[in-house]
């Protein structure tokens, strides 16, 4: 039986598949470095339409597909595709839904207008990622979430998914990055986050501003450890989360060789 510690990276961007901020490259290096130093690693990200299936050799994982993800009383089919990270023996799992992700642009249309269903895409992705891990039957010791779109995952792990055996020993790391949009995520987004009776109104408080900052705040509020993934993050977030009692905090270092992350994973696991 393997005694390797398991790390799951859940991101909304990762080099070379999608590069919206500099952290996409750090996620890539973290996954490879963790894998090379004896962790068992898997990665999950959305299959946005901008990701070229042929070039990156994605193929469907039939045994994992066929999950329906319910959001706001509607069921959305989830397909799962997989690719191997170039130059590494690592599996990247892509979450796909034709209506939600198969577009020529990521979060805004060709005129740079915010997609009005980004709230739905976000909840679908966060819930879909956790349902995928349940289907794997692969209990992660560490779940490292990065990108604003993963901000609901720490909340869901501490509430709706708290009793799931696959997550019973999981510790969550959340990375606060640079803000990349100014829009509100969607009307009634905060109400719609509540996917389970175990999520109370007070649990939704960090998300109430319904914007980029709120997603980072919510992710950090429910994580076991917080890292800063950019030199310039929203000032109120750095003031709020640079020191938090009972949480391990990793400041941003431009020249980091990432061993501080590996130390953090080991400490938590």
Backbone as a ProteinNet text record, in pm:
[ID]
protein_1_A
[PRIMARY]
XXXXXXXXXXXXXXXXXXXXXXXXXXXXXXXXXXXXXXXXXXXXXXXXXXXXXXXXXXXXXXXXXXXXXXXXXXXXXXXXXXXXXXXXXXXXXXXXXXXXXXXXXXXXXXXXXXXXXXXXXXXXXXXXXXXXXXXXXXXXXXXXXXXXXXXXXXXXXXXXXXXXXXXXXXXXXXXXXXXXXXXXXXXXXXXXXXXXXXXXXXXXXXXXXXXXXXXXXXXXXXXXXXXXXXXXXXXXXXXXXXXXXXXXXXXXXXXXXXXXXXXXXXXXX
[TERTIARY]
84.8	0	88.5	54.3	138	130.7	245.7	248.8	277.1	280.5	305.6	191.5	227	124.7	69.4	-59.4	-126.4	-161.7	-127.3	-161.4	-249	-359.5	-447.8	-441.2	-403.3	-404.9	-534.4	-613.1	-733.8	-712	-709.7	-674.9	-767.9	-782.7	-853.7	-759.3	-628.6	-530.8	-404.2	-339.9	-214.1	-139.7	-14	70.6	95.6	97.4	89.5	-52.2	-152.5	-288.4	-360.4	-343.2	-407.2	-319	-283.2	-190.7	-250.5	-326	-389.7	-307.6	-243.4	-157.6	-27.7	68	197.2	185.1	80.3	69	44.1	-1.3	-24.2	104.9	217.2	345.8	390.6	361.5	396.9	321.5	193.6	116.2	183.7	224.4	294.4	420.5	503.7	628.9	603	498.7	465.2	423.1	340.3	294.2	412.2	501.2	617.3	711.5	739.5	833	778.1	649.1	586.3	596.2	568.8	575.7	718.1	816.2	956.8	1010.7	946.8	998.4	915.6	841.5	780.6	633.9	569.2	424.1	355.4	234.3	150.1	61.6	64.8	3.2	-102.2	-212.8	-310.5	-354.3	-397.9	-438.5	-573.6	-653.2	-785.1	-794.6	-846.2	-875	-992.2	-1055.4	-1166.3	-1113.2	-1192.3	-1156.9	-1224.9	-1161.2	-1212.4	-1194.3	-1279.3	-1274	-1144.6	-1067.3	-939.9	-829.1	-856.2	-754.2	-764.9	-660.1	-662.1	-650.5	-758	-766.8	-663.6	-645	-553.1	-407.5	-374	-235.9	-193.9	-283.8	-249.1	-287.4	-339.2	-369.4	-463.7	-573.1	-676.5	-759.3	-795.8	-891.7	-986.6	-1107.3	-1210.7	-1181.3	-1210.1	-1200	-1342.2	-1376.9	-1515.6	-1563.1	-1474.6	-1518.7	-1549.7	-1495.7	-1521.8	-1633.9	-1661.6	-1765.4	-1903.1	-2004.1	-2140.4	-2191.5	-2115.2	-2163.3	-2253.5	-2363.1	-2442.2	-2419.6	-2393.5	-2370.9	-2491.8	-2554.4	-2674.6	-2637.9	-2682.9	-2662.8	-2794.8	-2842.2	-2964.4	-3081.4	-3094.7	-3202.8	-3198.6	-3082.7	-3066.2	-2950.2	-2962.8	-2854.1	-2770.6	-2638	-2546	-2451.5	-2444.5	-2354.3	-2208	-2128.2	-1984.6	-1907.7	-1828.1	-1736	-1596.5	-1518.5	-1383.3	-1284.3	-1188.9	-1083.2	-950.1	-852	-722.4	-610.2	-501.7	-379.9	-261.7	-146.1	-24.2	49.7	92.3	167.6	298.4	331	455.6	577	667.6	793	771.9	655.8	633	533.4	548.4	453.3	339.7	256.1	151	21.8	-86.9	-217.3	-288.1	-335.6	-418.2	-558.7	-655	-794.8	-867.8	-935.9	-1007.1	-1157.4	-1224.8	-1369.3	-1437.4	-1526.6	-1585.5	-1737.7	-1797.6	-1941.2	-1959.7	-2026.8	-2036.4	-2096.8	-2204.5	-2274	-2194.9	-2124.7	-2061.4	-1918.3	-1843.5	-1701.1	-1655.5	-1733.8	-1684.2	-1709.4	-1626.9	-1640.5	-1504.9	-1505.5	-1378.9	-1300.1	-1365.4	-1300.4	-1323.8	-1251.8	-1254.5	-1363.4	-1350.4	-1449	-1527.3	-1480.2	-1550.9	-1563	-1659.9	-1679.7	-1582.5	-1602.7	-1507.2	-1503.6	-1610.6	-1614.1	-1574.1	-1517.6	-1472.3	-1586.4	-1705.3	-1818.1	-1817.3	-1834.2	-1837.6	-1950.7	-1922.7	-2030.3	-2125.6	-2254.7	-2348.2	-2374.6	-2320.1	-2334.8	-2203.8	-2109.9	-1985.1	-2011.4	-2119	-2155.8	-2186.3	-2260.5	-2300.3	-2179.4	-2091.4	-1970.8	-1881.4	-1877.1	-1793.1	-1844.9	-1974.3	-2032.7	-2021.4	-2050.3	-2039.1	-1896.7	-1797.8	-1658.8	-1618.5	-1649.8	-1610	-1678.8	-1806.6	-1880.5	-1834.7	-1815.8	-1772.5	-1635.9	-1544.4	-1410.3	-1419.9	-1503.3	-1515.7	-1587.7	-1686.1	-1755.3	-1659.8	-1570.5	-1471.4	-1378.9	-1335.3	-1246.7	-1319.2	-1446.6	-1526.1	-1527.7	-1544.5	-1550.2	-1413.2	-1303.5	-1168.5	-1157.7	-1219.5	-1195.3	-1048.7	-995.9	-852.7	-843	-827.1	-832.4	-707.1	-717.9	-599.1	-565.2	-435.8	-392	-394.6	-353.8	-351	-431.6	-517.3	-585.1	-540.3	-465.5	-417	-501.6	-579.7	-668.6	-606	-607.1	-555.4	-643.1	-650	-739.3	-870.3	-924.1	-1046.4	-1161.1	-1162.9	-1275.4	-1282.9	-1174	-1173.7	-1209.6	-1247	-1266.7	-1376.3	-1469.1	-1577.8	-1536.3	-1427.7	-1392	-1361.9	-1281.8	-1258.7	-1388.6	-1480.8	-1611.1	-1685.8	-1692.5	-1766.5	-1705.3	-1572.8	-1506.7	-1536.8	-1557.3	-1583.4	-1731.2	-1816.8	-1962.2	-2026.8	-2064.4	-2140.9	-2068.8	-1933.5	-1857.5	-1783	-1815.8	-1741.9	-1745.5	-1858.3	-1874.2	-1835	-1784.3	-1742.7	-1612.1	-1609.5	-1488.9	-1362.9	-1377.6	-1260.9	-1189.2	-1261.3	-1201.6	-1174.4	-1191.9	-1189.6	-1055.6	-944.5	-813.1	-750.6	-830.1	-773.5	-752.9	-636.1	-608.3	-607.7	-658.9	-673.8	-578.4	-505.7	-420.7	-490.9	-499.8	-561.6	-465.2	-449.4	-359.7	-438.9	-404.5	-460.1	-371.7	-432.5	-354.9	-390.1	-353.4	-385.5	-528	-596.1	-731.2	-725	-817.5	-814.8	-945.2	-1046.3	-1170.9	-1236.5	-1320.2	-1386.8	-1537.6	-1588.9	-1733.2	-1785	-1915.2	-1982	-1994.3	-1986.8	-1984.4	-2119.8	-2227.7	-2359.9	-2467.8	-2586.6	-2698.7	-2730.3	-2754.3	-2789.3	-2682.1	-2559.4	-2452.2	-2436.6	-2439.2	-2413.4	-2520	-2645.1	-2752.7	-2731.4	-2688.2	-2677	-2557.4	-2458.4	-2345.1	-2393.9	-2506	-2554.6	-2613.1	-2527.5	-2567.4	-2616.9	-2617.3	-2647.7	-2698.3	-2786.1	-2845.1	-2740.2	-2623.2	-2518	-2451.6	-2478.1	-2420.7	-2519.6	-2478.7	-2564.6	-2533.5	-2626.1	-2607.4	-2475.2	-2437.8	-2313.2	-2190	-2201.8	-2089.3	-2062.2	-2165.3	-2154.4	-2101.5	-2086.6	-2044.7	-1919.1	-1811.6	-1691	-1714.5	-1820.8	-1845.1	-1939.5	-1986.2	-2099.3	-2072.2	-1944.9	-1916.7	-1933.5	-1937.5	-1974.4	-1880	-1748.4	-1652.3	-1522	-1419.9	-1291.3	-1232.4	-1230.7	-1177	-1253.5	-1385.1	-1468	-1436.8	-1407.6	-1374.2	-1243.2	-1143.2	-1017	-1038.8	-1119.6	-1145.4	-1214.2	-1313.9	-1386.3	-1297.7	-1215.5	-1123.9	-1027.9	-970	-872.2	-937.3	-1060.4	-1128.1	-1148.1	-1172.6	-1202.1	-1084.1	-970.7	-852.7	-777.3	-698.5	-612.8	-481.5	-441.2	-318.8	-341	-274.2	-291.6	-154.7	-149	-26.5	-62.3	36.3	16.5	88.2	11.8	65.6	105.2	111.4	149.9	207.2	292.5	351.6	245.4	153.1	48.2	-86.4	-128.7	-264.9	-341.5	-472.1	-558.1	-512	-493.5	-435.3	-517.3	-651.4	-731.6	-716	-685.5	-662.3	-528.3	-424.6	-294.4	-299.4	-373.1	-388.5	-463.9	-565	-652.8	-587.6	-509.3	-464.5	-313.7	-236.9	-92	-59.5	-146.3	-132	-270.5	-292.2	-420.8	-392.2	-449.5	-425.5	-469.1	-380.3	-416	-400.2	-356.9	-335.4	-190	-136.7	-2.4	-13	75.5	73.6	207.9	200.6	323.3	322.8	412.2	415.1	469.6	446.7	496.7	646.2	718.9	861.6	886	927.5	945.4	1049.7	1152.5	1262	1256.2	1136.9	1124.6	1158.1	1229.9	1253.4	1144.3	1040.9	920.2	940.4	1059.7	1076.9	992.9	962.5	876.6	735.1	689.9	559.7	566.5	672.7	686.1	689.6	757.9	762.9	622.1	548.7	410.4	325.2	333.5	256.6	293.1	421.7	467	415.8	422.3	374.7	225.9	149.2	4.1	-32.6	39.1	5	53.6
-119.9	0	125.2	223.2	342.9	429.8	474.9	566.6	709.2	727.5	861.5	955.1	1077.5	1179.1	1225.7	1256.2	1292.1	1440.1	1503.9	1645.1	1658.8	1728.8	1761	1911.4	1950	2090.3	2118.4	2213.7	2255.9	2401.9	2429	2563.7	2604.4	2736.4	2771.6	2803.9	2800.8	2814.4	2739.7	2686.2	2614.7	2611.1	2649.9	2645.3	2497.8	2458.3	2538	2550.6	2510	2501.1	2635.7	2713.9	2844.3	2932.6	3050.6	3138.7	3278.9	3303.5	3433.9	3521.6	3459.9	3532.8	3453.9	3515.3	3448.7	3322.4	3314.5	3198.2	3068.2	3079.4	2957.2	2876.4	2948.7	2880.9	2822.3	2895.1	2845.2	2716	2708.6	2584.3	2468.2	2493.4	2391.8	2344.9	2439.5	2403.7	2333.8	2378.7	2316.8	2171.2	2147.7	2010.7	1919.5	1967.7	1886.6	1864.6	1971	1960.5	1868.9	1879.7	1792.3	1646.4	1624.4	1489.8	1433.8	1519.5	1476.4	1450.5	1511.1	1493.4	1392.7	1309.6	1194.5	1205.5	1315.3	1322.6	1254.6	1206.2	1157.2	1275	1313.5	1440	1419.6	1490.4	1502.1	1648.1	1688.5	1827.4	1830.9	1930.2	1949.6	2094.6	2114.6	2250.3	2245.8	2360.3	2357.1	2337.6	2272.7	2262.4	2378	2494	2609.5	2584.2	2647.5	2628.2	2674.2	2756.5	2805.5	2700.1	2591.3	2486.2	2388.4	2378.2	2297.7	2148.5	2077.2	1934.7	1849.9	1878.6	1797.8	1824.4	1953.8	1988.7	1932	1936.9	1890.7	1744.4	1679.4	1535.7	1499.2	1571.2	1539.6	1422.8	1334.3	1230.2	1203	1160.7	1143.6	1024.2	1041.6	931.3	879.9	775.6	729.7	684.2	618.3	566.1	678.4	798	909.8	1000	995.7	1083.7	1029	1109.9	1064.5	1116.5	1205.8	1270.8	1386.9	1407.7	1529.1	1618.8	1744.3	1838.8	1931	1933.4	2013.7	2152.2	2256.4	2394.7	2468.7	2531.5	2611.9	2531.3	2406.8	2314.8	2270.3	2286	2235.6	2138.4	2033	1935.6	1965.9	1963.8	1988.1	1869.4	1807.7	1693	1735.2	1651.2	1677.4	1570	1612.8	1520.1	1545.4	1438.8	1453.7	1405.2	1490.7	1455.1	1458.5	1390.7	1382.1	1404.2	1459.9	1474.5	1453.6	1425	1415.9	1548.4	1599.9	1724.9	1702.6	1789.3	1770.5	1762.7	1672.7	1653.7	1610.5	1554.1	1505.9	1391.4	1297.4	1185.3	1224.9	1314.1	1373.8	1381.3	1347.9	1352.4	1483.9	1550.8	1670.6	1633.5	1652	1621.1	1751	1750.4	1869.1	1846.7	1941.2	1932	2008	1938.4	1995.4	1992.4	2099.6	2101.9	2188.8	2133.5	2200.7	2340.5	2353.8	2483	2586	2540.4	2634.8	2672.2	2579.5	2605.6	2612.6	2556.5	2547	2678.3	2779	2911.1	2956.5	3056.6	3103.7	3192.8	3233	3319.6	3263.4	3313.5	3249.3	3307	3432.6	3491	3607.2	3658.1	3766.9	3733.2	3793.9	3764.7	3846.2	3841.7	3907.6	4060	4115.5	4260.3	4291.5	4190.6	4203.1	4229	4179.8	4184.5	4058.3	4076.7	3968.2	3870.7	3741	3643.8	3647.3	3660.9	3674.4	3541.8	3431.5	3304.1	3261.2	3355.2	3317.1	3266.6	3315.6	3264	3114.4	3075.8	2936.4	2849.7	2900.7	2827.1	2803	2902.2	2892.1	2784.3	2788.3	2688.3	2548.8	2539.8	2410.9	2355.8	2442.9	2396.9	2349.7	2428.8	2392.8	2263.3	2254.1	2133.1	2014	2039.6	1933.3	1877.3	1965	1919.9	1825.1	1860	1775.3	1644.3	1650.2	1526.4	1434.8	1494.8	1416.8	1341.9	1410.2	1345.6	1230.6	1250.2	1139.8	1020.3	1048	941.2	871.5	951.3	890.7	787.7	822.5	743.9	757.1	877.1	905.1	1013.7	976.4	1077.4	1165.1	1294.8	1380.9	1423.8	1427.8	1482.4	1634.5	1688.7	1833.5	1866.4	1968.1	2022.1	2167.4	2197.8	2334.1	2400.3	2500.6	2571.9	2704.9	2735.3	2864.5	2916.6	3049.5	3112.7	3149.2	3266.3	3312.9	3212.9	3141.3	3052.7	2933.5	2905.6	2792.2	2837.5	2964.6	3021.4	2958	2886.2	2822	2687	2629.6	2492.4	2478.6	2568.5	2554.7	2559.5	2649.2	2655.5	2523.2	2470.9	2345.9	2228.4	2225.9	2116.9	2121.9	2243.1	2257	2245.6	2236.7	2233.6	2117	2140.4	2041.9	1908.1	1910.1	1786.5	1737.5	1797.5	1770	1621.8	1556	1416.2	1315.2	1362.6	1269.9	1202.3	1067.7	998.1	1033.7	1060.2	1087.4	1217	1306.7	1434.1	1440.8	1328.8	1335.7	1381.3	1357.4	1400.7	1512.2	1571.4	1671.2	1805.6	1864.9	2002.3	2089.9	2212	2298.6	2416.5	2434.7	2552.6	2639.2	2769.7	2858.8	2972.1	2997.8	3104.3	3228.4	3339.4	3470.4	3528.2	3557.3	3609.7	3754.5	3796.7	3933	3939.9	4050.7	4067.8	4083.1	4017.2	4020.4	4072.6	4102.3	4158.4	4249.9	4341.5	4439.6	4414.9	4325.7	4303.5	4229.9	4238	4150.4	4013.2	3906	3772.5	3736.2	3775.7	3746.8	3781	3812.6	3845.5	3725.1	3751.3	3645.7	3537.8	3567	3467.6	3416.3	3508.7	3468.6	3370.7	3393.4	3299.1	3164.1	3168.9	3044.8	2958.7	3020.5	2943.2	2833	2861.1	2771.6	2643.7	2543.1	2420.4	2311.5	2339.2	2234.4	2300.3	2229.3	2284.4	2315.3	2250.1	2273.7	2411.1	2479	2612.9	2716.5	2787.4	2888.4	3027.3	3120.1	3257.5	3317.6	3293.5	3351.5	3295.4	3171.8	3111.8	3186.8	3255.5	3323.1	3466.2	3511.2	3649.4	3693.2	3610.2	3655.3	3682.3	3623	3634.5	3749.7	3822.7	3913.6	4026.5	4065.1	4170.4	4119.6	3986.2	3927.5	3971.3	3973.6	4017.6	3939.1	3979.4	3909.9	3903.8	4018.4	4023.7	3928.8	3925.5	3839.8	3691.4	3652.6	3512	3474.3	3564.6	3538.4	3536.7	3630.7	3637.2	3509.1	3464.1	3343.5	3220.2	3208.8	3094.7	3093.2	3210.4	3219.9	3198.6	3247.5	3237.7	3092.9	3002.8	2862.9	2768	2821.3	2735.7	2711.5	2604.2	2575	2650.6	2688	2764.7	2857.6	2973.2	3075.1	3107.4	3114.3	3161.1	3281.5	3366.7	3482	3453.4	3461.4	3418.2	3529.2	3651.7	3764.7	3874.5	3958	4069	4173.2	4193.4	4293.5	4224.3	4212.2	4164.8	4281.6	4272.7	4376	4407.6	4537.5	4577	4525.6	4531.6	4487.4	4337.5	4262.1	4118.1	4092.9	4167.9	4146.2	4191.6	4300.2	4344.6	4240	4182.9	4089	3952.8	3906.8	3767	3747	3855.8	3837.6	3769.3	3789.1	3718.5	3676.5	3547.7	3497.5	3390.7	3409.8	3315	3174.3	3077	2937	2892	2982	2941.5	2963.7	2872.2	2891.9	2986.5	3084.2	3185.3	3183.6	3185.1	3188.4	3316.1	3411.6	3535.3	3510	3604.1	3591.2	3621.1	3533.6	3559.1	3541.3	3648.7	3644.8	3542.8	3523.7	3434.1	3299.2	3261.3	3136.7	3014.2	2917.9	2791.4	2690	2737.7	2661	2557.7	2549.5	2454.3	2495.4	2627.1	2671	2613.7	2597.2	2532.1	2384.4	2316.4	2174.8	2155.6	2249.2	2245.2	2263.4	2356.8	2381.6	2255.9	2192.3	2069.2	1961.7	1944.4	1843.7	1874.5	2002.4	2041.5	2012.1	2042.7	2022	1873.7	1798.9	1657.3	1573.1
0	0	0	-86.1	-99.5	25.6	70.3	184.1	137.2	6.5	-47.4	-8.3	27.4	51.9	-82.3	-82.2	-207.2	-211.3	-320.6	-339.9	-463.5	-445.6	-556.1	-580.4	-701.8	-739.7	-815.7	-766.8	-838.5	-875.6	-1005.7	-1051.6	-1164.6	-1185.9	-1309	-1423.4	-1394.7	-1503.4	-1465.1	-1568.6	-1546.9	-1680.1	-1674.4	-1793.2	-1829.9	-1954.7	-2078.1	-2133.7	-2057.3	-2112.6	-2115.8	-2009	-2000.6	-1913.1	-1967	-1895.9	-1889.1	-1783.6	-1765.2	-1671	-1573	-1478.9	-1463.6	-1395.7	-1377.9	-1293.5	-1212.6	-1124	-1201.6	-1326.9	-1406.3	-1419.8	-1430.6	-1442.2	-1307.8	-1200.4	-1066.6	-1036.6	-1074.4	-1052.4	-1125.1	-1249.2	-1327.7	-1254.5	-1210.5	-1142.6	-1009	-938	-808.7	-826.3	-928.8	-953.2	-986.2	-1074.6	-1114.5	-996.6	-922.7	-810	-700.7	-673.2	-572.8	-616.6	-744.2	-800	-792.4	-824.7	-824.4	-684.4	-583	-446.4	-365.9	-436.8	-369	-332.5	-368.4	-349.9	-468.3	-444.1	-553.8	-592.1	-719.3	-760.4	-868.8	-855	-963.5	-972.7	-1091.6	-1113.2	-1183.4	-1148.1	-1210.4	-1256.6	-1377.1	-1425.2	-1523.2	-1553.8	-1650.2	-1791.6	-1874.1	-2016.6	-2090	-2080.1	-2155.1	-2304.3	-2385.4	-2530.6	-2593.9	-2522.8	-2576.7	-2566.5	-2495.5	-2477.6	-2594.5	-2671.5	-2793.2	-2759.8	-2789.2	-2753.2	-2827.3	-2955.3	-3035.5	-2996.2	-2984.3	-2952.6	-2816.8	-2719.7	-2584.3	-2558.5	-2663.1	-2656.9	-2543.4	-2536.6	-2437.6	-2487.1	-2398.5	-2436.1	-2319.8	-2353.9	-2250.9	-2161	-2033	-1936.5	-1916.2	-1990	-1993	-1854.3	-1779	-1648.2	-1548.7	-1572.6	-1482.4	-1533.3	-1662.5	-1715.8	-1679.5	-1707.6	-1676.8	-1544.4	-1480.9	-1358.7	-1402.4	-1330	-1348.6	-1228.6	-1251.8	-1142.6	-1134.5	-1018.2	-1000	-947	-1018	-973.9	-992.3	-884.8	-892	-950.4	-901.5	-941.1	-1087.5	-1150.8	-1287.3	-1291.2	-1370.8	-1384.2	-1508.8	-1489.9	-1601.3	-1614.2	-1734.6	-1751.1	-1744.1	-1681.5	-1666.8	-1741.9	-1840.6	-1907	-1849.8	-1840.1	-1786.9	-1891.6	-1922	-2016.3	-1942.9	-1997.6	-1929.4	-2029.7	-1980.4	-2060.7	-1967.8	-2026.3	-1945.8	-1957.6	-1843.1	-1843.8	-1919.3	-2017.2	-2092.1	-1999.1	-2032.4	-1956.2	-1811.4	-1781.3	-1643.9	-1649.3	-1559.7	-1554.5	-1461	-1511.6	-1430.1	-1508	-1444.4	-1510.4	-1477.5	-1581.5	-1565.3	-1609.8	-1522.3	-1553.6	-1586.9	-1701.1	-1748.2	-1733.4	-1669.8	-1651.3	-1764.1	-1832.4	-1954	-1947.3	-1994.2	-2021.3	-2144.1	-2243.3	-2372.8	-2361.7	-2284.6	-2275.4	-2194.8	-2091.9	-1999.4	-2036.4	-2095.8	-2115.2	-2260.8	-2352.7	-2491.3	-2566	-2533.3	-2593.3	-2645.1	-2730.6	-2788.9	-2693.8	-2583.7	-2486.3	-2346.6	-2247.8	-2115.6	-2025.2	-1982.8	-1890.8	-1951.2	-2065.1	-2132.7	-2281.1	-2346.8	-2489.8	-2576.4	-2708.2	-2799.7	-2779.8	-2719.9	-2691.7	-2547.8	-2482.2	-2343.1	-2245.4	-2281.3	-2188.1	-2102.5	-1973.3	-1875.5	-1908	-1913.3	-1935.8	-1816.3	-1845.7	-1733	-1660.5	-1713.2	-1640.2	-1572.8	-1552.9	-1484.5	-1342.4	-1280	-1146.6	-1154	-1258.7	-1276.9	-1309.6	-1395.9	-1434.8	-1312.6	-1223.5	-1104.1	-1009.4	-980.7	-888.4	-950.6	-1080.7	-1150.7	-1140.3	-1161.1	-1158.2	-1018.1	-916.6	-779.3	-735	-762.1	-723.9	-808.6	-937.9	-1029.2	-991.9	-948.5	-908.9	-789.3	-691.3	-571.5	-603.6	-692.4	-733.9	-811	-889.6	-964.9	-869	-762.9	-665.2	-595.2	-567.3	-508.2	-602.7	-731.4	-831.3	-844.7	-832.6	-831.2	-718.9	-601	-479.4	-437.9	-450.2	-428.6	-321.4	-192.8	-86.7	-81.1	-111.5	-108	34.7	66.2	195.1	190.4	75.1	54.5	-70.5	-60.4	-178.4	-190.9	-296.9	-316.7	-424.7	-385.4	-476.9	-516.5	-645.8	-691.3	-804.3	-812.3	-909.9	-841.8	-876	-808.5	-822.5	-934.6	-963.5	-867.6	-795.7	-701	-558.9	-544.2	-410.8	-326.8	-390.7	-314	-255.3	-307.1	-268.4	-119.2	-57.7	86.6	168.8	130.5	198.6	185	62.2	39.5	116.3	123.5	196.8	347	398	542.8	576.9	474.8	499.1	422.8	298.3	219.8	203.9	196.8	171.9	296.8	410.5	534.2	573.1	546	590.2	483.2	370.2	264.5	306.4	313.2	359.7	280.3	150	65.4	107.6	175.1	217.2	367.5	438	585	641.7	569.8	619.9	536.8	446.8	354.8	423.2	398.6	441.1	315.9	329.3	212.4	217.9	107.9	88.7	-16	11.8	-86.7	-120.9	-249.9	-296	-334.6	-269.9	-307.5	-417.3	-531.2	-644.4	-674.6	-794.4	-834.4	-886.7	-860.4	-914.2	-1065.6	-1134.1	-1280.8	-1341.2	-1256.9	-1311.9	-1208.8	-1259.8	-1172	-1161.6	-1243.1	-1248.2	-1123.8	-1102.7	-1006.3	-1073.5	-993.7	-1055.4	-1115	-1048.6	-1104	-1003.4	-1054	-965.1	-876.8	-748.6	-651.2	-636	-681	-670.9	-528.1	-431.7	-292.6	-243.3	-282.6	-242.6	-310.5	-436.2	-514.5	-473.1	-404.4	-351.9	-257.8	-191.3	-86	-146.1	-165.7	-236.7	-141.8	-10.2	88.2	215.6	286.1	409.3	516	506	606	589.8	477	454.6	506.4	610.7	674.7	617.8	642.5	592.6	639.7	763.9	818.1	745.6	693.3	619	488.3	438.1	308.3	321.3	443.9	472.3	393.9	388.1	316	166.8	111	-33.7	-68.6	33.4	10.4	-89.9	-109.9	-209.1	-352.9	-370.1	-499.7	-611.9	-581.6	-683	-667.3	-741.1	-740.5	-599.3	-531.3	-394.3	-301.8	-317.4	-232.2	-252.6	-376	-401.7	-332.9	-340.9	-271.2	-118.9	-69.7	74.3	122.5	48.5	88.4	86.3	-19.3	-26.9	89.8	120.7	229.9	366.8	381.7	511.8	555.3	459.5	494	473.4	426.9	403.7	534.4	536.8	652.2	643.4	521.5	500.6	382.2	385.7	281.5	221.9	89.7	24.9	-61.5	-84.1	-171.8	-302.9	-414	-542.3	-635.8	-585.5	-670.2	-581.9	-642.6	-566.6	-533.5	-627.1	-604.5	-586.4	-462.3	-436	-373.6	-378.3	-319.3	-177.1	-147.5	-18.7	98.9	85.8	200.7	225.6	120.4	139.1	207	165.2	228.8	374.9	403.2	542.3	625.9	565.6	637.5	660.6	562.2	566.8	582.3	595	612.8	745.4	844.8	972.8	1018.1	1027.4	1075.5	1179.9	1297.4	1406.3	1365	1388.1	1362.8	1218.2	1128.8	989.4	951.2	873	818.3	699.2	693.9	587.2	514.7	381.2	300.7	217.6	247.4	168.8	28.4	-60.7	-197.5	-203.1	-272.8	-297.8	-446.6	-511.7	-657.9	-700.5	-617.5	-657.2	-584.5	-537.6	-460.4	-547.1	-488.5	-559.6	-523.9	-454.1	-419.6	-307.4	-249.2	-138.3	-17.8	-7.9	103.4	89.6	-34.9	-57.4	-16.2	-55.4	-21.6	130.8	198.9	344.8	402.8	344.9	389.3	373.1	255.4	230.6	334.4	357.5	455.5	594.5	633.6	767	783.7	680.2	688	683.5	599.1	579.9	698.8
[MASK]
+++++++++++++++++++++++++++++++++++++++++++++++++++++++++++++++++++++++++++++++++++++++++++++++++++++++++++++++++++++++++++++++++++++++++++++++++++++++++++++++++++++++++++++++++++++++++++++++++++++++++++++++++++++++++++++++++++++++++++++++++++++++++++++++++++++++++++++

